[in-house]
Each structure stands twice: as C-alpha cells, then as structure tokens.
XYZ file of C-alpha atoms in Angstrom:
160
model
C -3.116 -7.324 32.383
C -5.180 -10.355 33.944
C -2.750 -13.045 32.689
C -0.239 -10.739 34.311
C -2.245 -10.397 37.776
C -2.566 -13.949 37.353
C 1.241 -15.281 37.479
C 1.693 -12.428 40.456
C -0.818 -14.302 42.558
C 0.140 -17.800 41.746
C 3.499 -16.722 43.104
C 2.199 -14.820 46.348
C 0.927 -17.989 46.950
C 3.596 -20.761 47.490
C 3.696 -22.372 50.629
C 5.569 -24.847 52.201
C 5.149 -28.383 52.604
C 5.553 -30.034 56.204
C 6.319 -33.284 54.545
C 9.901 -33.991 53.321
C 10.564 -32.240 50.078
C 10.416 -28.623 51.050
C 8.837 -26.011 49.852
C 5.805 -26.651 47.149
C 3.682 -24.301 44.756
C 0.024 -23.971 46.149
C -2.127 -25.578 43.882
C -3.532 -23.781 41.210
C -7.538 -23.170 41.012
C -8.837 -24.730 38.024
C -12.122 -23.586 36.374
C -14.818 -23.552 39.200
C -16.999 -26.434 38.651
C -14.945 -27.899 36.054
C -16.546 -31.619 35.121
C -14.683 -34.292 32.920
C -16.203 -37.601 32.493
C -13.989 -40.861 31.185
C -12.854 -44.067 32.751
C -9.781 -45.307 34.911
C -6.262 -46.238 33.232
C -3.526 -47.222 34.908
C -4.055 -47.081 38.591
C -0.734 -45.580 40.540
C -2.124 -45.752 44.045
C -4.916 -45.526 46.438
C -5.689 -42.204 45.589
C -4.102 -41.264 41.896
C -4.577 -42.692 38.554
C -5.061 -42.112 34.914
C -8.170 -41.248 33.341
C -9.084 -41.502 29.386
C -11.566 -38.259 28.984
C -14.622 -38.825 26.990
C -12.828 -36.421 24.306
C -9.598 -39.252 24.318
C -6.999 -36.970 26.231
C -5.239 -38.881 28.946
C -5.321 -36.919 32.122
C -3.789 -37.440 35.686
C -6.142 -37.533 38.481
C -5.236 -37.004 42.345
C -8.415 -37.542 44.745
C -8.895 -33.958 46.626
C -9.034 -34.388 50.437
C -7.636 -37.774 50.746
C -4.354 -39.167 51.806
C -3.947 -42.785 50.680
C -0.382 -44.897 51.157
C 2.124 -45.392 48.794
C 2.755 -49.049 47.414
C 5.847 -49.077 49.695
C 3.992 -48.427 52.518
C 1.661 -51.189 54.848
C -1.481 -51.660 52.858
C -0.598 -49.493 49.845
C -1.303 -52.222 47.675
C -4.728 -52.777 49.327
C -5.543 -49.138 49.415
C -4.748 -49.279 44.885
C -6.855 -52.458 45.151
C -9.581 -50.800 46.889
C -9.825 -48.162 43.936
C -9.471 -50.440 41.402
C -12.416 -52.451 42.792
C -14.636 -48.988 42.607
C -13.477 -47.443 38.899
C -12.004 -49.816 36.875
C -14.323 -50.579 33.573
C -16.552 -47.811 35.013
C -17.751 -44.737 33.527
C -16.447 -41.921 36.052
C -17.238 -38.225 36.732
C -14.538 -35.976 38.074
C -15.378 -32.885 39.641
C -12.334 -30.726 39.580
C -11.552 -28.556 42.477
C -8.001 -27.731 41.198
C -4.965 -28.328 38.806
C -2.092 -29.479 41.412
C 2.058 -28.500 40.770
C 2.273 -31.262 38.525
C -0.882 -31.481 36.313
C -2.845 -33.140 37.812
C -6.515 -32.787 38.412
C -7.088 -32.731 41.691
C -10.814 -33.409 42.400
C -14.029 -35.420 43.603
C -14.564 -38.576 41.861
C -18.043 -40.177 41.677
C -19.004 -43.454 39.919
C -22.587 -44.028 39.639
C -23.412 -41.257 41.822
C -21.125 -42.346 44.591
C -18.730 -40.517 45.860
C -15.345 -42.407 45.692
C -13.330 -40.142 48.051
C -15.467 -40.996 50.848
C -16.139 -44.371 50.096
C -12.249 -45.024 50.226
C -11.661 -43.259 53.559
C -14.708 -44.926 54.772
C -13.385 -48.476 53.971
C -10.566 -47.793 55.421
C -8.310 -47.386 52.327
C -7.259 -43.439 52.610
C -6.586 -40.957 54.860
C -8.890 -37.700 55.788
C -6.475 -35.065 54.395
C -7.316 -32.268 56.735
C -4.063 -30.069 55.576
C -6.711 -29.310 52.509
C -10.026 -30.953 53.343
C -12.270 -29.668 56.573
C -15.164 -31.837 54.852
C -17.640 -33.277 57.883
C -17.936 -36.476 55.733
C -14.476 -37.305 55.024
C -13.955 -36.220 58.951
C -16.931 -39.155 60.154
C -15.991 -41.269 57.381
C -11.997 -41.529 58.767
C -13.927 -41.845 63.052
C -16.150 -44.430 61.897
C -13.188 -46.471 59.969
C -10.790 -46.333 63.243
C -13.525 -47.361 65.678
C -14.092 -50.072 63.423
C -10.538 -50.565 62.508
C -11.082 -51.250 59.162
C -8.570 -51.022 56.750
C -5.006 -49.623 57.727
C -6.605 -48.883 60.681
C -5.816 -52.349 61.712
C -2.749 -51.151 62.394
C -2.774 -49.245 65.921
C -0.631 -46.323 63.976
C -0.574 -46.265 60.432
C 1.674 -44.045 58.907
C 0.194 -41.722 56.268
C-alpha cells in the first residue's frame, strides 16, 4: 500500500522545466541523510561526474544547488577544471539530498571537510541554482564572486 502511495506521489509531483526540454519529473527524495564515500571518475562537467563508491559501484553524481556550464559553453572547460583540481585522487563524501530523473545522486560534496559546492560557486566556477537552492552560502558565495569577477563572472553576462 506504501509502494503504491509512493508512485501516486512521485507522479502528483512533476513539474515543468523553464529551460528548453519541457516538462521534467521532480526529483525523487532519496533516503534522508543518505552518505556514500568514494573518489572522482570521469569528470563530465563543472558540476557532474562519476564516483567509484567505497563498496566498487559506479555512481553518477550531480552537485545539488549549483549550476555550472556545459563544455560548449564560455568557461565550461574551466568550470570541469576547477572540479577536477578539488576531487580528483581524493577521498570524497557525498551527502545525498536526492536521486534526480536520471539516476543520479544529486547532493553535497565535501573533500576533506570542505564543502565543494560552495567552493566552486565561490571561485567563480558554478552558478547559485536558486530554482532548487535558497542556501545563504551559495547566495554570498555567487555576490562575492561577481563583485570580484572571478571566474565566468569575467564575463559582464554569462550565460548559465
């Protein structure tokens, strides 16, 4: 009866996507508190890669609350440099905050104790995603990176 409450509420809850693409699923909650250690495969982008668990599974990893560009786009290969310069080699913690419409793990990263989201939008790397993020740090982390113009904020108007 759960399972079936379950798939009723998971489809109450689509919403739609202003980007291009349409309509999109609403992510899915994953266990609350859910923590899965490993280290940093292939790195897709600013904020995505692959990450080898501690048990061996391979899992995809999107950064929660963070926007970063695509390789196509002006300093999308800086912003994939910028995360490879914090994880790669490293041992990594991922806090999950959800399981996203295509697998992935969508969720705060930390390396050392640091936390990687904010350290990427602070440098200038990423985005403040505020369509799912009202986080106060992520929010003074993306001021502080356009006053200083670090980053794509070089650019008067980067495009996210």
């Amino acid at each position: 009866m759960l399972a079936l409450a379950l798939v009723l509420v998971a489809g109450l809850l689509r919403v739609r996507d202003g980007r291009q693409g349409g309509a999109r699923p609403a992510p899915t909650p994953a266990a609350p508190r859910t923590l899965v250690q490993g280290r940093a495969l292939a790195i897709a982008d600013g904020d995505s890669f692959d990450l080898r668990t501690s048990d061996r599974r391979r899992v995809s990893v999107r950064l929660f609350g963070i926007d970063a560009p695509e390789g196509s786009q002006a300093c999308g290969r800086e912003s994939r440099d910028a995360l490879k310069r914090e994880i790669r080699g490293r041992p990594l913690e991922l806090r999950v905050v959800e399981t996203d419409q295509y697998g992935r793990l969508v969720g705060d990263l930390y390396r050392d104790g640091a936390w990687i989201n904010e350290a990427l939008v602070s440098q200038g790397w990423a985005w403040h995603y505020t369509r799912y993020s009202d986080h106060p740090a992520l929010a003074r982390a993306e001021r502080e990176a356009r006053a200083a113009r670090r980053g794509l904020w070089r650019d008067p108007h980067p495009t996210p």
